[in-house]
Each structure stands twice: as C-alpha cells, then as structure tokens.
C-alpha cells in the first residue's frame, strides 16, 4: 500500500483491508462507525471479512472472543472511549484472562476527536488497558508507523490494543517506515540535561518543538515510545541515568497514564526529577484540534515554551 497518507485512520483502513485479502482468517468487526474508523474500506473491498455488529460494543467484544476460540483472527474497532470504557468487563473476562488473539483498535483516541466533545474523549484508555496483565498497548506516532505496527501486531499471538489518533495531518517521524518491534522505543534526538519521552500523536509535535529549540541552541534528548506496554524499561533506565530531568508527554490524563508507567520504572531503579505533561485532572470540551491542544498545553508552541523553560532552569 501507499504510505503517502498522513491520516492514521486511512492507513489503518487500507492496511487492514490488505491483511484480510491476504489472510482469510482475519475479519473486521465494526460498531456502526465504519465511515469514521475507515473499516468501511474493508466493507467495500472484502465484504466476506466485514462483520457489522451495530452499536453494541459489549456484544462485539464477546463475538470477537468467540471467533478467536475458533481460529479466526478478529480485529475489533470503535472509538477509543467506547471500546475501552463500555466493554471493560468483557475485555477482562472474555479476552484478557484467556489470552485470546483479539486485536482491539481505539480510533479517535485522546483529545483530537473532531468536535465531538468530552463524551468521546478518551483520557483513561491507557490506564484501563495497561492494567490488564496480558494486554499489549501500542500508540503509533504517524500513519507509516501505524502500518508497520499493524503488521507486527498481526504476527503477535495474544490481545493487543492499538490507540489511533483522528489527526489527519501528522508529520512523519524519522524511521517510522522501518519494521516495527513491539516493546522497543525509538531514539529521535540526542541532547543534554533533559530527556523528553512521548507517545502517540504527541511525538511529532514534541519532535518539531525539540528541533526548533535545537536551532536556537537548546539541545534536548527525545525518545518516542510507540509501545506503552510492555514498556522499554532498558531505555527508560538509560535516560534516567544519563539526564537530570525527564519530561513525559501524552494525550491522556497525567495520572495513571504513560508518564506514571515511566515513573514506576525510575522510582524503583534510578529516581530522577520528572515533569508530566498531558491532560490534568479535568475533562475537556468541544473545540477544534488546535484550540484544544493549545488549551491543554499540548500544541507544538506550548510544548516548546515549556521545554525551553525547563531547559533554561537547569
């Protein structure tokens, strides 16, 4: 498939369609959101691999679990807020405890949900999914990495949750076209004193901010973590040992999210001062992507200001 698109959901829909055509055991389960999630690509190209489950997410996960016990490889997709919060009991009992080979895709994750407002934001999905013992949790940084991540997830035998962004114009990260390995972080920039670690749709914004700061004489380390669970502990420890300050950035509640998982590692191995940037203890509101990012301090401009402030304060 062409990797020219900057839309994660377009890349997801095209790649899953190709996967169903190559492997008849792969099927897509839709919760009546195919046009938004791009599961409609599968429906249009390979109807035999498309199962319309309606607005019944709990039942959809249960059906996926049943299919997995029969050797079918289900990919279940809905908005992240629905596929995690509404189905959590089914995910625990029917998918995670028996370690079934079900792939779960949370579209419209985080803040960037195209004016849908607080009911459709998912600021707790990392917390929920990372708490499950058998669940792998992935969050790609761009459309190219989405494709590589899906290929790796398809080869993995067990439950996987992939967190996708609705952002249609994410810039490509360096190396995102390379093969993806579950559990490995990606080093994007080397600097001194401060190391910034980010995940998902925040990584391209952090990368841009750090490159701009570098041009202004401020050199910061930046590492992208597309795998949230299992976390790349070795890289986290290396960063904590070699820097004075860690900064975590995520499009998620700062409590019990990606930053907290990083802190679990550093507190037990190499304590280091940490600043966690993300959604604070509040819900958001309706608004355009740029407005919401700026409001929560997650736009490239606001990230650049915060990182410069921390760098100059060391």
Tab-separated table of C-alpha atoms in Angstrom:
chain	number	residue	atom	x	y	z
A	1	UNK	CA	0.000	0.000	0.000
A	2	UNK	CA	0.988	3.605	-0.487
A	3	UNK	CA	2.454	5.261	2.603
A	4	UNK	CA	1.892	8.795	1.366
A	5	UNK	CA	-1.179	9.435	3.534
A	6	UNK	CA	-0.705	11.319	6.785
A	7	UNK	CA	-4.023	10.048	8.157
A	8	UNK	CA	-3.696	7.230	10.681
A	9	UNK	CA	-7.260	6.073	10.104
A	10	UNK	CA	-6.832	5.950	6.318
A	11	UNK	CA	-3.602	3.984	6.726
A	12	UNK	CA	-5.358	1.656	9.176
A	13	UNK	CA	-8.328	1.007	6.884
A	14	UNK	CA	-6.165	0.337	3.835
A	15	UNK	CA	-3.749	-1.912	5.700
A	16	UNK	CA	-6.465	-3.976	7.373
A	17	UNK	CA	-8.169	-4.422	4.010
A	18	UNK	CA	-4.928	-5.783	2.564
A	19	UNK	CA	-4.486	-8.083	5.538
A	20	UNK	CA	-7.974	-9.556	5.129
A	21	UNK	CA	-7.325	-10.170	1.430
A	22	UNK	CA	-4.031	-11.917	2.193
A	23	UNK	CA	-5.325	-13.977	5.136
A	24	UNK	CA	-8.952	-15.251	5.026
A	25	UNK	CA	-8.893	-15.902	8.784
A	26	UNK	CA	-8.687	-12.145	9.521
A	27	UNK	CA	-12.040	-10.380	9.976
A	28	UNK	CA	-13.049	-6.827	10.900
A	29	UNK	CA	-15.778	-6.169	13.479
A	30	UNK	CA	-17.456	-2.769	13.217
A	31	UNK	CA	-19.598	-0.952	15.776
A	32	UNK	CA	-21.524	1.084	13.191
A	33	UNK	CA	-18.696	3.599	12.810
A	34	UNK	CA	-17.022	2.272	9.672
A	35	UNK	CA	-17.028	5.586	7.841
A	36	UNK	CA	-15.261	7.289	10.744
A	37	UNK	CA	-12.851	4.496	11.660
A	38	UNK	CA	-12.266	3.546	7.997
A	39	UNK	CA	-13.420	-0.032	8.489
A	40	UNK	CA	-15.634	0.904	5.552
A	41	UNK	CA	-12.540	0.254	3.399
A	42	UNK	CA	-12.786	-3.418	4.369
A	43	UNK	CA	-16.539	-3.475	3.780
A	44	UNK	CA	-16.120	-2.020	0.296
A	45	UNK	CA	-13.252	-4.258	-0.792
A	46	UNK	CA	-13.852	-7.545	1.036
A	47	UNK	CA	-17.389	-7.937	2.375
A	48	UNK	CA	-16.776	-11.527	3.467
A	49	UNK	CA	-14.281	-10.237	6.034
A	50	UNK	CA	-16.547	-7.489	7.388
A	51	UNK	CA	-18.956	-8.064	10.282
A	52	UNK	CA	-21.357	-5.245	11.168
A	53	UNK	CA	-22.137	-5.573	14.891
A	54	UNK	CA	-24.125	-2.370	15.352
A	55	UNK	CA	-23.955	-0.028	18.325
A	56	UNK	CA	-23.410	-2.894	20.769
A	57	UNK	CA	-19.765	-2.780	21.749
A	58	UNK	CA	-20.008	-5.258	24.642
A	59	UNK	CA	-21.555	-7.850	22.381
A	60	UNK	CA	-18.973	-7.079	19.688
A	61	UNK	CA	-16.099	-7.935	22.038
A	62	UNK	CA	-17.869	-11.108	23.116
A	63	UNK	CA	-18.328	-12.165	19.490
A	64	UNK	CA	-14.660	-11.435	18.806
A	65	UNK	CA	-13.657	-13.638	21.724
A	66	UNK	CA	-15.827	-16.450	20.394
A	67	UNK	CA	-14.357	-16.130	16.929
A	68	UNK	CA	-10.829	-16.224	18.356
A	69	UNK	CA	-11.547	-19.573	20.045
A	70	UNK	CA	-12.396	-20.956	16.592
A	71	UNK	CA	-9.134	-19.897	14.967
A	72	UNK	CA	-10.476	-16.676	13.445
A	73	UNK	CA	-8.324	-13.528	13.894
A	74	UNK	CA	-10.712	-10.687	14.779
A	75	UNK	CA	-9.798	-7.004	14.561
A	76	UNK	CA	-12.338	-5.014	16.578
A	77	UNK	CA	-12.548	-1.268	16.045
A	78	UNK	CA	-14.588	1.552	17.545
A	79	UNK	CA	-13.914	4.918	19.130
A	80	UNK	CA	-11.408	4.508	21.962
A	81	UNK	CA	-13.905	5.831	24.508
A	82	UNK	CA	-16.390	3.112	23.564
A	83	UNK	CA	-14.114	0.112	23.052
A	84	UNK	CA	-12.414	0.565	26.431
A	85	UNK	CA	-14.948	2.067	28.862
A	86	UNK	CA	-18.122	0.382	27.618
A	87	UNK	CA	-16.607	-3.070	27.187
A	88	UNK	CA	-14.148	-3.291	30.048
A	89	UNK	CA	-15.733	-6.283	31.784
A	90	UNK	CA	-15.897	-8.211	28.518
A	91	UNK	CA	-12.285	-7.296	27.756
A	92	UNK	CA	-11.129	-8.612	31.131
A	93	UNK	CA	-13.154	-11.825	31.324
A	94	UNK	CA	-13.569	-12.818	27.676
A	95	UNK	CA	-10.334	-11.587	26.062
A	96	UNK	CA	-7.523	-10.839	28.508
A	97	UNK	CA	-7.916	-13.603	31.097
A	98	UNK	CA	-7.975	-16.380	28.457
A	99	UNK	CA	-5.234	-14.569	26.485
A	100	UNK	CA	-7.179	-14.684	23.217
A	101	UNK	CA	-5.802	-13.475	19.906
A	102	UNK	CA	-8.044	-10.410	19.565
A	103	UNK	CA	-6.794	-7.096	18.195
A	104	UNK	CA	-8.587	-4.038	19.563
A	105	UNK	CA	-8.290	-0.680	17.833
A	106	UNK	CA	-9.328	2.515	19.611
A	107	UNK	CA	-9.933	5.145	16.947
A	108	UNK	CA	-10.420	8.815	17.861
A	109	UNK	CA	-8.250	8.363	20.957
A	110	UNK	CA	-7.306	11.155	23.307
A	111	UNK	CA	-8.225	14.754	22.618
A	112	UNK	CA	-8.375	15.003	18.825
A	113	UNK	CA	-11.898	13.748	18.104
A	114	UNK	CA	-13.176	16.365	15.646
A	115	UNK	CA	-15.516	18.467	17.783
A	116	UNK	CA	-17.261	15.501	19.407
A	117	UNK	CA	-16.625	16.818	22.930
A	118	UNK	CA	-15.992	15.295	26.332
A	119	UNK	CA	-18.225	12.209	25.891
A	120	UNK	CA	-15.976	10.997	23.053
A	121	UNK	CA	-12.592	11.925	24.530
A	122	UNK	CA	-10.582	9.021	25.935
A	123	UNK	CA	-8.145	10.206	28.584
A	124	UNK	CA	-8.212	6.982	30.602
A	125	UNK	CA	-7.810	4.244	27.986
A	126	UNK	CA	-4.072	3.789	28.628
A	127	UNK	CA	-4.855	3.395	32.332
A	128	UNK	CA	-7.506	0.758	31.683
A	129	UNK	CA	-5.734	-1.260	29.017
A	130	UNK	CA	-2.259	-1.165	30.551
A	131	UNK	CA	-3.707	-2.512	33.806
A	132	UNK	CA	-4.610	-5.827	32.124
A	133	UNK	CA	-1.846	-8.447	32.605
A	134	UNK	CA	-1.969	-9.954	29.117
A	135	UNK	CA	-2.723	-6.836	27.075
A	136	UNK	CA	-0.135	-5.225	24.794
A	137	UNK	CA	-0.744	-1.473	24.417
A	138	UNK	CA	0.534	0.366	21.330
A	139	UNK	CA	0.299	4.002	20.232
A	140	UNK	CA	1.796	4.916	16.822
A	141	UNK	CA	3.312	8.301	16.116
A	142	UNK	CA	2.209	8.607	12.491
A	143	UNK	CA	0.479	6.829	9.601
A	144	UNK	CA	3.590	4.979	8.456
A	145	UNK	CA	4.214	3.582	11.910
A	146	UNK	CA	0.543	2.581	12.104
A	147	UNK	CA	1.030	0.240	9.145
A	148	UNK	CA	4.253	-1.275	10.493
A	149	UNK	CA	2.653	-1.639	13.927
A	150	UNK	CA	-0.355	-3.479	12.481
A	151	UNK	CA	1.945	-5.878	10.677
A	152	UNK	CA	3.779	-6.643	13.928
A	153	UNK	CA	0.543	-6.927	15.921
A	154	UNK	CA	-0.860	-9.340	13.354
A	155	UNK	CA	2.070	-11.699	13.959
A	156	UNK	CA	1.737	-11.476	17.738
A	157	UNK	CA	-0.368	-14.225	19.322
A	158	UNK	CA	-2.460	-12.556	22.014
A	159	UNK	CA	-4.565	-9.487	22.839
A	160	UNK	CA	-3.346	-6.124	21.566
A	161	UNK	CA	-4.806	-2.629	21.941
A	162	UNK	CA	-3.781	-0.018	19.338
A	163	UNK	CA	-4.512	3.626	20.108
A	164	UNK	CA	-5.124	5.690	16.931
A	165	UNK	CA	-5.473	9.450	16.525
A	166	UNK	CA	-8.110	11.260	14.446
A	167	UNK	CA	-5.456	13.830	13.432
A	168	UNK	CA	-5.328	13.805	9.628
A	169	UNK	CA	-2.028	15.631	9.152
A	170	UNK	CA	0.567	14.145	11.482
A	171	UNK	CA	4.062	14.684	10.130
A	172	UNK	CA	6.127	11.539	9.614
A	173	UNK	CA	8.658	10.762	12.324
A	174	UNK	CA	12.192	9.751	11.343
A	175	UNK	CA	12.403	5.998	10.830
A	176	UNK	CA	8.665	5.352	11.062
A	177	UNK	CA	8.749	3.475	7.763
A	178	UNK	CA	11.102	0.872	9.240
A	179	UNK	CA	9.890	-2.509	10.566
A	180	UNK	CA	8.203	-2.207	13.949
A	181	UNK	CA	9.223	-4.197	17.006
A	182	UNK	CA	6.848	-4.453	19.962
A	183	UNK	CA	8.494	-3.227	23.158
A	184	UNK	CA	11.184	-1.033	21.594
A	185	UNK	CA	11.418	2.747	21.911
A	186	UNK	CA	12.817	4.943	19.118
A	187	UNK	CA	15.578	7.473	19.748
A	188	UNK	CA	14.827	10.635	17.723
A	189	UNK	CA	17.261	13.224	19.088
A	190	UNK	CA	20.241	13.279	21.462
A	191	UNK	CA	20.829	16.161	23.831
A	192	UNK	CA	21.895	17.030	27.348
A	193	UNK	CA	20.337	17.540	30.770
A	194	UNK	CA	16.698	16.971	29.770
A	195	UNK	CA	15.196	13.897	28.097
A	196	UNK	CA	11.687	14.148	26.688
A	197	UNK	CA	9.757	10.900	26.228
A	198	UNK	CA	6.486	10.895	24.326
A	199	UNK	CA	3.973	8.563	22.756
A	200	UNK	CA	1.328	8.564	20.031
A	201	UNK	CA	0.190	11.725	18.291
A	202	UNK	CA	2.208	13.854	20.692
A	203	UNK	CA	5.541	12.590	19.376
A	204	UNK	CA	5.503	14.520	16.059
A	205	UNK	CA	4.655	17.704	17.968
A	206	UNK	CA	7.374	17.136	20.544
A	207	UNK	CA	9.833	16.309	17.774
A	208	UNK	CA	9.076	19.578	15.981
A	209	UNK	CA	9.395	21.594	19.194
A	210	UNK	CA	12.749	19.991	20.040
A	211	UNK	CA	14.142	20.521	16.533
A	212	UNK	CA	13.168	24.202	16.741
A	213	UNK	CA	14.793	24.504	20.168
A	214	UNK	CA	17.917	22.834	18.819
A	215	UNK	CA	18.166	25.549	16.159
A	216	UNK	CA	18.047	28.072	18.999
A	217	UNK	CA	20.923	26.414	20.836
A	218	UNK	CA	18.959	24.239	23.281
A	219	UNK	CA	19.704	20.546	22.862
A	220	UNK	CA	17.273	18.051	24.407
A	221	UNK	CA	17.041	14.294	24.067
A	222	UNK	CA	13.816	12.935	22.568
A	223	UNK	CA	12.678	9.315	22.598
A	224	UNK	CA	9.385	8.095	21.098
A	225	UNK	CA	7.623	5.196	22.855
A	226	UNK	CA	5.148	3.604	20.417
A	227	UNK	CA	4.884	0.647	22.793
A	228	UNK	CA	3.336	1.670	26.099
A	229	UNK	CA	3.086	-1.883	27.429
A	230	UNK	CA	5.429	-3.710	27.647
A	231	UNK	CA	7.398	-0.523	28.297
A	232	UNK	CA	11.006	-0.388	27.131
A	233	UNK	CA	12.444	-0.391	30.663
A	234	UNK	CA	16.043	-0.531	29.464
A	235	UNK	CA	15.682	2.754	27.565
A	236	UNK	CA	13.839	4.444	30.447
A	237	UNK	CA	16.598	3.491	32.883
A	238	UNK	CA	19.289	4.621	30.459
A	239	UNK	CA	17.603	8.021	30.113
A	240	UNK	CA	17.174	8.387	33.869
A	241	UNK	CA	20.831	7.571	34.491
A	242	UNK	CA	22.160	9.988	31.883
A	243	UNK	CA	19.874	13.025	32.331
A	244	UNK	CA	18.993	15.401	35.134
A	245	UNK	CA	15.312	15.663	34.275
A	246	UNK	CA	12.717	13.581	32.405
A	247	UNK	CA	9.680	15.078	30.694
A	248	UNK	CA	6.814	12.803	29.671
A	249	UNK	CA	4.234	13.952	27.123
A	250	UNK	CA	0.938	12.236	26.374
A	251	UNK	CA	-2.562	12.996	25.110
A	252	UNK	CA	-4.078	11.337	28.175
A	253	UNK	CA	-4.628	12.015	31.874
A	254	UNK	CA	-1.242	12.540	33.528
A	255	UNK	CA	-2.425	10.400	36.433
A	256	UNK	CA	-2.001	6.672	35.803
A	257	UNK	CA	-1.039	7.114	32.167
A	258	UNK	CA	2.167	6.810	30.159
A	259	UNK	CA	4.077	9.149	32.460
A	260	UNK	CA	3.066	7.137	35.502
A	261	UNK	CA	4.332	3.942	33.861
A	262	UNK	CA	7.672	5.668	33.227
A	263	UNK	CA	7.764	6.814	36.867
A	264	UNK	CA	7.118	3.246	38.064
A	265	UNK	CA	10.372	2.245	36.413
A	266	UNK	CA	12.504	5.197	37.509
A	267	UNK	CA	11.268	5.199	41.116
A	268	UNK	CA	12.339	1.579	41.517
A	269	UNK	CA	15.650	1.801	39.660
A	270	UNK	CA	17.003	5.324	39.185
A	271	UNK	CA	14.922	8.138	40.718
A	272	UNK	CA	15.025	11.303	38.627
A	273	UNK	CA	13.077	14.549	38.638
A	274	UNK	CA	10.148	14.215	36.243
A	275	UNK	CA	7.628	16.614	34.730
A	276	UNK	CA	4.497	15.003	33.277
A	277	UNK	CA	2.739	16.943	30.532
A	278	UNK	CA	-0.743	15.854	29.476
A	279	UNK	CA	-4.372	16.286	30.455
A	280	UNK	CA	-4.632	17.441	34.058
A	281	UNK	CA	-7.377	16.369	36.466
A	282	UNK	CA	-10.202	17.752	34.331
A	283	UNK	CA	-12.437	16.915	31.401
A	284	UNK	CA	-12.152	18.884	28.186
A	285	UNK	CA	-14.748	20.456	25.898
A	286	UNK	CA	-15.803	20.801	22.266
A	287	UNK	CA	-13.392	22.619	20.027
A	288	UNK	CA	-11.075	22.425	17.067
A	289	UNK	CA	-7.945	20.339	17.458
A	290	UNK	CA	-5.577	23.289	17.572
A	291	UNK	CA	-7.715	25.076	20.146
A	292	UNK	CA	-7.886	22.076	22.466
A	293	UNK	CA	-4.197	21.270	22.134
A	294	UNK	CA	-3.282	24.836	22.978
A	295	UNK	CA	-5.711	24.928	25.925
A	296	UNK	CA	-4.132	21.827	27.452
A	297	UNK	CA	-0.548	22.869	26.739
A	298	UNK	CA	-0.047	20.175	24.105
A	299	UNK	CA	0.384	22.243	20.952
A	300	UNK	CA	3.855	22.472	19.449
A	301	UNK	CA	4.068	26.100	20.522
A	302	UNK	CA	3.095	25.434	24.135
A	303	UNK	CA	5.357	22.371	24.330
A	304	UNK	CA	8.263	24.413	23.009
A	305	UNK	CA	7.676	27.102	25.631
A	306	UNK	CA	7.509	24.571	28.473
A	307	UNK	CA	10.585	22.647	27.360
A	308	UNK	CA	12.577	25.874	26.923
A	309	UNK	CA	11.556	26.955	30.412
A	310	UNK	CA	12.698	23.649	31.900
A	311	UNK	CA	15.969	23.677	29.929
A	312	UNK	CA	16.884	27.204	30.937
A	313	UNK	CA	16.030	26.390	34.556
A	314	UNK	CA	18.590	23.594	34.835
